[in-house]
Coordinates of C-alpha atoms in Angstrom, one line a residue:
M1 CA 24.4 -34.7 12.4
E2 CA 21.4 -32.5 13.1
H3 CA 21.2 -29.3 11.1
I4 CA 19.3 -26.4 12.5
L5 CA 18.1 -24.0 9.8
K6 CA 17.2 -20.6 11.0
R7 CA 14.3 -18.9 9.2
D8 CA 15.9 -15.4 9.3
S9 CA 19.6 -15.6 9.0
R10 CA 20.4 -12.1 7.8
P11 CA 23.3 -10.5 9.6
T12 CA 22.4 -7.6 12.0
V13 CA 24.6 -4.6 12.6
S14 CA 26.6 -4.9 15.8
Y15 CA 27.6 -1.6 17.3
S16 CA 31.0 -2.8 18.5
A17 CA 34.5 -1.6 17.9
T18 CA 34.8 -3.9 15.0
V19 CA 32.0 -2.3 13.0
S20 CA 33.2 0.7 10.9
T21 CA 31.7 4.1 11.4
G22 CA 30.5 4.1 7.8
T23 CA 28.5 0.9 8.4
Q24 CA 26.9 2.3 11.5
L25 CA 26.0 5.5 9.7
F26 CA 24.5 3.6 6.8
H27 CA 22.4 1.5 9.2
I28 CA 21.1 4.7 10.8
C29 CA 20.3 6.2 7.4
C30 CA 18.3 3.1 6.6
W31 CA 16.2 3.6 9.7
L32 CA 15.8 7.3 8.9
Y33 CA 14.6 6.3 5.5
L34 CA 11.9 4.2 7.1
V35 CA 10.8 7.1 9.2
A36 CA 10.6 9.4 6.2
F37 CA 8.9 6.7 4.0
F38 CA 6.2 5.7 6.5
I39 CA 5.6 8.7 8.8
L40 CA 6.7 12.0 7.2
P41 CA 4.3 13.5 4.7
D42 CA 5.4 14.3 1.1
G43 CA 4.9 17.9 1.9
F44 CA 7.9 17.8 4.3
G45 CA 10.5 18.8 1.7
F46 CA 11.0 21.4 -1.0
R47 CA 10.7 21.8 -4.8
L48 CA 13.7 22.3 -7.0
G49 CA 12.6 21.3 -10.5
F50 CA 10.7 18.4 -8.9
L51 CA 9.6 17.5 -5.4
F52 CA 12.4 16.7 -3.0
S53 CA 10.4 15.1 -0.2
A54 CA 12.1 13.7 2.9
K55 CA 11.5 10.2 1.7
R56 CA 13.2 10.9 -1.6
I57 CA 16.1 12.8 0.0
M58 CA 16.8 9.8 2.4
M59 CA 16.4 7.4 -0.5
F60 CA 19.1 9.3 -2.5
I61 CA 21.4 9.2 0.5
C62 CA 20.9 5.5 0.9
W63 CA 21.4 4.8 -2.8
G64 CA 24.6 6.9 -2.7
A65 CA 25.9 4.9 0.2
I66 CA 25.3 1.7 -1.8
L67 CA 26.6 2.8 -5.1
F68 CA 29.8 4.3 -3.8
S69 CA 30.7 1.3 -1.6
R70 CA 32.2 -1.7 -3.4
E71 CA 31.1 -4.1 -0.7
R72 CA 27.5 -2.9 -0.6
L73 CA 27.2 -2.6 -4.4
N74 CA 28.5 -6.2 -4.8
K75 CA 26.0 -7.5 -2.2
F76 CA 23.2 -5.6 -4.0
L77 CA 24.1 -7.0 -7.4
T78 CA 24.4 -10.5 -6.0
E79 CA 20.9 -10.2 -4.5
V80 CA 19.4 -8.7 -7.6
K81 CA 20.6 -11.5 -9.8
K82 CA 18.5 -14.0 -7.8
H83 CA 15.3 -12.3 -9.0
A84 CA 15.4 -12.8 -12.7
L85 CA 11.6 -13.0 -13.3
V86 CA 11.1 -9.9 -11.2
N87 CA 13.8 -8.0 -13.0
S88 CA 12.2 -8.9 -16.3
F89 CA 8.9 -7.4 -15.1
V90 CA 10.6 -4.2 -13.9
I91 CA 12.2 -3.8 -17.3
L92 CA 8.8 -4.2 -19.0
F93 CA 7.3 -1.7 -16.5
L94 CA 10.0 0.9 -17.2
F95 CA 9.8 0.2 -21.0
V96 CA 6.2 1.2 -21.2
R97 CA 6.9 4.4 -19.2
F98 CA 10.0 5.2 -21.3
Y99 CA 8.4 5.1 -24.7
T100 CA 5.3 6.9 -23.4
A101 CA 7.6 9.6 -22.0
V102 CA 9.5 9.9 -25.2
Y103 CA 6.4 10.0 -27.4
R104 CA 4.6 12.6 -25.2
T105 CA 7.9 14.5 -24.4
D106 CA 6.9 14.2 -20.7
I107 CA 9.9 13.3 -18.5
N108 CA 7.7 13.0 -15.4
T109 CA 6.0 9.9 -17.0
L110 CA 9.2 8.0 -16.5
A111 CA 10.8 9.8 -13.6
N112 CA 7.9 9.5 -11.1
D113 CA 7.5 5.7 -11.3
F114 CA 11.3 5.3 -11.5
L115 CA 11.7 7.2 -8.3
D116 CA 8.6 6.1 -6.3
A117 CA 8.3 2.5 -7.5
V118 CA 11.5 1.0 -9.0
L119 CA 14.1 2.7 -6.8
V120 CA 11.8 2.1 -3.7
F121 CA 11.5 -1.6 -4.6
Y122 CA 15.3 -2.2 -5.0
L123 CA 16.2 -0.2 -2.0
F124 CA 13.8 -2.1 0.2
L125 CA 15.2 -5.3 -1.4
Y126 CA 18.6 -4.4 -0.1
I127 CA 17.5 -3.0 3.3
L128 CA 15.3 -6.0 4.2
K129 CA 18.0 -8.4 3.1
Y130 CA 21.1 -6.9 4.8
E131 CA 20.2 -4.2 7.3
I132 CA 16.8 -4.8 8.9
T133 CA 15.1 -8.1 9.7
T134 CA 11.5 -8.7 8.8
E135 CA 10.6 -8.9 12.4
Q136 CA 12.1 -5.5 13.1
F137 CA 10.4 -4.1 10.1
L138 CA 7.0 -5.3 11.2
K139 CA 7.6 -3.9 14.7
F140 CA 8.4 -0.5 13.2
I141 CA 5.2 -0.6 11.2
R142 CA 3.2 -1.2 14.4
V143 CA 4.9 1.9 15.9
T144 CA 4.0 3.9 12.8
L145 CA 0.4 2.8 13.0
W146 CA 0.2 3.9 16.6
V147 CA 1.5 7.3 15.6
L148 CA -0.9 7.7 12.7
C149 CA -4.0 6.6 14.6
I150 CA -3.4 8.8 17.6
E151 CA -2.7 11.8 15.3
G152 CA -5.9 10.8 13.3
V153 CA -8.1 10.9 16.4
F154 CA -6.5 14.2 17.4
E155 CA -7.1 15.6 14.0
Y156 CA -10.8 14.6 14.0
V157 CA -11.4 16.2 17.4
T158 CA -9.5 19.4 16.9
H159 CA -9.7 19.8 13.0
V160 CA -5.9 20.4 13.2
N161 CA -3.7 18.1 11.1
L162 CA -0.3 18.0 12.8
F163 CA 1.4 16.8 9.7
G164 CA 0.1 19.9 7.9
L165 CA 2.2 22.0 10.2
I166 CA 5.4 20.6 8.5
N167 CA 4.1 21.0 5.0
F168 CA 6.9 23.1 3.4
A169 CA 6.3 22.1 -0.3
G170 CA 3.6 24.6 -0.9
D171 CA 0.9 22.1 -1.8
A172 CA -2.5 21.3 -0.2
W173 CA -1.3 18.3 1.9
G174 CA -2.6 18.4 5.4
A175 CA -5.6 20.6 4.5
T176 CA -8.8 20.1 6.3
N177 CA -11.2 17.9 4.3
I178 CA -14.9 18.4 5.1
R179 CA -17.7 16.3 3.5
G180 CA -21.3 16.7 4.6
G181 CA -20.3 18.8 7.6
T182 CA -18.0 16.0 8.9
N183 CA -14.2 16.3 9.1
R184 CA -12.4 13.6 7.1
I185 CA -9.0 12.9 8.6
S186 CA -6.0 12.5 6.2
G187 CA -3.0 12.3 8.5
N188 CA 0.3 12.3 6.6
C189 CA -1.4 11.4 3.3
H190 CA -2.5 13.4 0.3
H191 CA -6.2 12.8 0.8
A192 CA -8.6 11.0 3.2
I193 CA -9.0 8.1 0.8
H194 CA -5.2 7.7 0.7
Y195 CA -5.2 7.7 4.5
G196 CA -7.9 5.0 4.7
M197 CA -6.0 2.8 2.3
Y198 CA -2.6 3.3 4.0
V199 CA -3.9 2.7 7.5
S200 CA -5.5 -0.5 6.3
I201 CA -2.3 -1.8 4.8
L202 CA -0.3 -1.0 8.0
F203 CA -3.0 -2.6 10.2
F204 CA -3.1 -5.9 8.3
L205 CA 0.7 -6.1 8.5
S206 CA 0.4 -5.7 12.2
C207 CA -1.8 -8.8 12.4
L208 CA 1.3 -11.0 11.6
N209 CA 3.3 -12.7 14.3
L210 CA 6.4 -14.2 12.8
K211 CA 7.7 -16.0 15.9
K212 CA 4.4 -17.9 16.3
N213 CA 3.7 -18.0 12.5
R214 CA 0.3 -16.5 13.2
L215 CA -2.1 -14.3 11.3
Y216 CA -4.6 -13.0 13.8
L217 CA -6.9 -10.1 13.4
F218 CA -6.8 -9.3 17.2
E219 CA -3.0 -9.7 17.6
H220 CA -3.1 -6.1 18.9
P221 CA -6.7 -5.4 20.0
L222 CA -6.2 -1.7 20.8
L223 CA -4.6 -1.2 17.4
F224 CA -7.6 -2.9 15.8
L225 CA -10.0 -0.5 17.6
L226 CA -8.0 2.6 16.7
A227 CA -7.4 1.6 13.1
T228 CA -11.1 0.8 12.6
I229 CA -12.1 4.2 14.2
C230 CA -9.6 6.1 12.0
I231 CA -10.8 4.4 8.8
F232 CA -14.3 5.3 9.7
L233 CA -13.3 8.9 10.4
S234 CA -11.6 9.1 7.0
G235 CA -15.1 9.1 5.6
S236 CA -13.9 6.9 2.6
R237 CA -16.5 4.3 1.5
A238 CA -14.2 2.2 -0.7
P239 CA -11.4 1.8 1.8
L240 CA -13.8 1.0 4.6
G241 CA -15.6 -1.7 2.5
I242 CA -12.3 -3.3 1.5
Y243 CA -11.1 -3.0 5.1
M244 CA -14.1 -5.0 6.2
L245 CA -13.5 -7.6 3.5
C246 CA -9.9 -7.9 4.5
C247 CA -10.8 -8.5 8.1
F248 CA -13.1 -11.3 7.1
L249 CA -10.4 -12.9 4.9
I250 CA -7.8 -12.7 7.7
C251 CA -10.2 -14.5 10.0
L252 CA -10.7 -17.2 7.4
C253 CA -6.9 -17.6 6.9
S254 CA -6.1 -17.7 10.6
G255 CA -5.4 -20.9 12.5
K256 CA -8.4 -22.9 13.9
D257 CA -8.2 -21.4 17.4
E258 CA -7.6 -17.8 16.1
R259 CA -10.5 -18.2 13.7
R260 CA -13.0 -19.2 16.4
K261 CA -11.8 -16.4 18.7
S262 CA -11.9 -13.8 15.8
F263 CA -15.5 -14.6 14.8
L264 CA -16.6 -14.5 18.5
I265 CA -14.9 -11.2 19.1
L266 CA -16.2 -9.8 15.8
G267 CA -19.8 -10.8 16.8
T268 CA -19.4 -9.0 20.1
V269 CA -17.9 -5.9 18.4
L270 CA -20.6 -5.7 15.8
S271 CA -23.3 -5.9 18.5
A272 CA -21.6 -3.1 20.5
F273 CA -21.3 -1.1 17.2
T274 CA -25.0 -1.5 16.4
L275 CA -25.9 -0.2 19.9
F276 CA -23.6 2.7 19.4
V277 CA -25.0 3.6 16.0
M278 CA -28.6 3.5 17.5
A279 CA -27.5 5.8 20.3
V280 CA -25.9 8.4 17.9
Y281 CA -28.2 7.9 15.0
N282 CA -29.5 11.5 14.9
T283 CA -26.1 13.1 15.2
P284 CA -23.7 14.0 12.3
V285 CA -21.4 11.1 13.2
G286 CA -24.3 8.6 13.2
R287 CA -25.6 9.8 9.9
Q288 CA -22.2 9.7 8.4
I289 CA -21.7 6.1 9.5
M290 CA -25.1 5.1 8.2
Y291 CA -24.3 6.8 4.9
M292 CA -21.0 5.0 4.5
L293 CA -22.6 1.6 5.4
A294 CA -25.5 2.1 3.1
A295 CA -23.3 3.2 0.2
M296 CA -21.2 0.0 0.5
Y297 CA -24.4 -2.0 0.6
D298 CA -25.7 -0.2 -2.5
A299 CA -22.4 -0.9 -4.4
I300 CA -22.7 -4.6 -3.7
F301 CA -26.5 -5.1 -4.2
D302 CA -27.2 -2.3 -6.6
T303 CA -29.7 -0.6 -4.3
E304 CA -30.1 3.1 -3.4
Y305 CA -30.4 3.2 0.4
A306 CA -27.6 5.7 0.7
L307 CA -29.7 8.4 -1.0
L308 CA -31.6 8.7 2.2
Y309 CA -28.5 10.1 3.9
N310 CA -26.6 12.1 1.2
P311 CA -28.6 12.0 -2.0
Q312 CA -26.8 14.8 -4.0
V313 CA -23.2 13.7 -3.3
L314 CA -23.9 10.0 -3.8
R315 CA -25.9 10.2 -7.0
W316 CA -23.3 12.4 -8.5
S317 CA -20.4 10.2 -7.4
T318 CA -22.1 6.9 -8.7
E319 CA -23.1 8.3 -12.1
Y320 CA -19.7 10.0 -12.5
R321 CA -17.9 6.6 -12.0
D322 CA -20.3 4.9 -14.4
A323 CA -19.4 7.5 -17.0
L324 CA -15.7 7.2 -16.3
K325 CA -15.8 3.5 -17.4
K326 CA -16.9 4.5 -20.9
V327 CA -13.5 6.1 -21.5
F328 CA -12.4 2.8 -23.0
D329 CA -14.9 3.3 -25.9
L330 CA -13.6 6.8 -26.9
W331 CA -11.6 7.1 -30.1
Y332 CA -10.0 10.1 -28.5
F333 CA -7.4 7.9 -26.7
N334 CA -4.7 6.0 -28.5
K335 CA -4.9 2.2 -27.7
L336 CA -1.1 1.7 -27.8
V337 CA 0.4 5.0 -26.5
G338 CA -1.0 6.7 -23.5
R339 CA -1.2 10.4 -22.7
G340 CA 1.4 10.3 -19.9
I341 CA 1.0 11.3 -16.2
S342 CA 1.0 15.0 -16.9
Y343 CA -2.2 14.8 -19.0
Q344 CA -5.2 16.5 -17.4
L345 CA -8.4 14.5 -18.2
S346 CA -11.1 16.7 -19.7
V347 CA -13.9 15.0 -21.6
V348 CA -17.7 15.0 -21.5
I349 CA -19.5 11.7 -21.2
D350 CA -23.2 11.3 -20.5
G351 CA -23.4 14.9 -19.6
Y352 CA -20.6 14.8 -17.1
W353 CA -17.4 16.8 -17.5
L354 CA -14.8 14.2 -16.4
Q355 CA -11.8 16.0 -14.9
S356 CA -10.7 13.5 -12.2
C357 CA -10.2 9.8 -12.5
D358 CA -11.5 7.7 -9.5
N359 CA -10.6 4.4 -11.0
S360 CA -6.9 3.4 -11.2
Y361 CA -7.4 1.0 -14.1
V362 CA -9.1 3.7 -16.2
M363 CA -6.3 6.1 -15.1
T364 CA -3.6 3.6 -16.2
Y365 CA -5.4 3.2 -19.5
I366 CA -5.5 6.9 -20.1
Q367 CA -1.8 7.4 -19.1
F368 CA -0.2 4.3 -20.6
A369 CA -2.9 2.8 -22.9
Y370 CA -3.5 -1.0 -23.1
P371 CA 0.3 -1.9 -22.6
G372 CA 0.3 -0.1 -19.3
L373 CA -2.9 -1.8 -18.2
I374 CA -1.5 -5.2 -19.2
V375 CA 1.6 -4.4 -17.1
L376 CA -0.5 -3.4 -14.1
I377 CA -2.6 -6.6 -14.3
S378 CA 0.6 -8.6 -14.8
H379 CA 2.0 -7.1 -11.6
F380 CA -1.1 -8.2 -9.7
I381 CA -0.8 -11.8 -11.1
L382 CA 2.9 -11.9 -10.2
L383 CA 2.3 -10.6 -6.7
C384 CA -0.5 -13.0 -5.9
G385 CA 1.1 -16.0 -7.7
R386 CA 4.3 -15.6 -5.7
A387 CA 2.4 -15.1 -2.5
V388 CA 0.3 -18.2 -3.1
R389 CA 3.3 -20.3 -4.0
G390 CA 5.2 -19.2 -0.9
W391 CA 2.2 -20.0 1.3
V392 CA 1.7 -23.4 -0.2
Q393 CA 5.4 -24.3 0.0
S394 CA 6.2 -23.0 3.5
R395 CA 2.8 -22.6 5.2
Q396 CA 4.1 -19.3 6.6
K397 CA 1.3 -16.9 7.4
L398 CA 3.4 -14.0 6.2
F399 CA 2.6 -15.0 2.6
A400 CA -1.1 -15.4 3.4
G401 CA -1.2 -11.9 4.9
L402 CA 0.5 -10.4 1.9
L403 CA -1.8 -12.2 -0.5
I404 CA -4.9 -10.8 1.3
I405 CA -3.4 -7.3 1.2
F406 CA -2.6 -7.6 -2.6
V407 CA -6.1 -8.9 -3.5
C408 CA -7.9 -6.3 -1.5
Y409 CA -5.7 -3.5 -2.8
F410 CA -6.3 -4.3 -6.4
I411 CA -10.1 -4.5 -5.7
N412 CA -9.9 -1.1 -4.0
I413 CA -8.2 0.7 -6.8
W414 CA -11.2 -0.2 -9.0
Y415 CA -13.1 2.4 -7.0
V416 CA -10.4 5.0 -6.3
A417 CA -7.2 6.5 -7.8
F418 CA -3.7 5.3 -6.7
M419 CA -3.2 8.6 -4.8
G420 CA 0.4 7.8 -4.0
T421 CA -0.4 4.3 -2.5
Y422 CA 1.2 2.2 -5.3
M423 CA 4.7 2.7 -3.7
Y424 CA 3.5 0.8 -0.7
I425 CA 2.7 -2.2 -2.9
W426 CA 6.3 -2.0 -4.4
M427 CA 7.6 -1.9 -0.8
L428 CA 5.6 -5.1 0.0
F429 CA 6.8 -6.5 -3.3
A430 CA 10.3 -6.3 -2.0
L431 CA 9.4 -7.9 1.3
L432 CA 7.6 -10.7 -0.7
C433 CA 10.7 -11.3 -2.9
I434 CA 13.0 -11.4 0.1
E435 CA 10.9 -13.9 2.0
F436 CA 10.2 -16.0 -1.1
Q437 CA 13.9 -16.3 -2.0
K438 CA 14.7 -17.1 1.6
N439 CA 12.1 -19.8 1.6
R440 CA 13.6 -21.3 -1.6
E441 CA 17.1 -21.2 -0.1
D442 CA 15.9 -22.9 3.1
N443 CA 14.2 -25.6 1.1
G444 CA 17.4 -26.1 -0.9
S445 CA 19.4 -26.4 2.3
N446 CA 16.9 -28.9 3.7
D447 CA 17.2 -31.0 0.5
L448 CA 21.0 -30.9 0.7
C449 CA 20.9 -32.0 4.3
K450 CA 18.6 -35.0 3.4
T451 CA 20.9 -35.9 0.5
K452 CA 24.0 -35.9 2.7
L453 CA 22.2 -38.0 5.4

């Protein structure tokens, strides 16, 4: 007897008379949560003790629907039990934040990561298992990317951030960001750097085609063009450099035919881009592009070509980051207990007054000391190890795409702060766990079929 094993066997919600109204409403709430999580800015909400953003409000509603439904709660607990290693890591993650919060009497140190990391992870674990298929999820991400890119181009041209118009939380989200006379777009994000990182993650997810098991940089050519333009317009050097690295890695990990096409198209695009830069060289846009490219080259080869385009800003930024790395040598910081997330950095090193932290590893050390840094690195190892194992066992390009995103993200945060992007990694962590577990179950079913035959 021939057994046909479907890769994605999760039940979908059928809007028929047999489906209860509660089930339909919960399914709708899950989609609304995705809209809030991916599209609406954090400023779309209000403060009552702490920030009630739209994404948090919808998350609370979804969690309420799970916890107060015996059927959903049983399904959730059944699924959670399958991820013992992951649960152990989450407990360790929360433990470091818990004892830091207690020692520093700072509830936000525990609450922020519990709300924006752990609860996000487990909610996506449930949603992607029982409510929304991975294919539907990736299609929604493509729609989100279209919205953000079109708004980004509009923002650059008009200097009006449409997401800033729905900022009701009273913070600076959506404010115009100008550097060197050039507008840096930020979309629905806290900062232009945050926007560059976020658009990169969404774009590389859009390169996946699950039906054809394909990872192809030009799966959606117009999206590639718009995403590339928007990342340039964000004016963020580190996200742009990592974006280019990620593009190269995706080409390498594509199939043979896609790899050949990708390098051919990239060569054509680079040639056209070179001609464009030559044509606009003496304009603010041209000088900004040259500055960003030169700054990336300097970071790799330890040169100083970018000083030709923006000497004051670049020299200050580079020396500031070098001074920041010396925080590890200060006796001022406890090696075992961090300062918590509410701590405001204020130290002088090499003549620089350090007040911001543009390195997430340094930031993690300051906030959670070496235990927190070890947990962060353990997260990276767990993510990459599971993605590699899933790729080797199943040869599914989804795992290859996630691996590339994880590697490039953890390189990126060496140069920038998290800026609210870590929650996206926890979201992808949930996707990875669901697909990894599904692959294990499929392999187990295949083994059982062979045994019976």
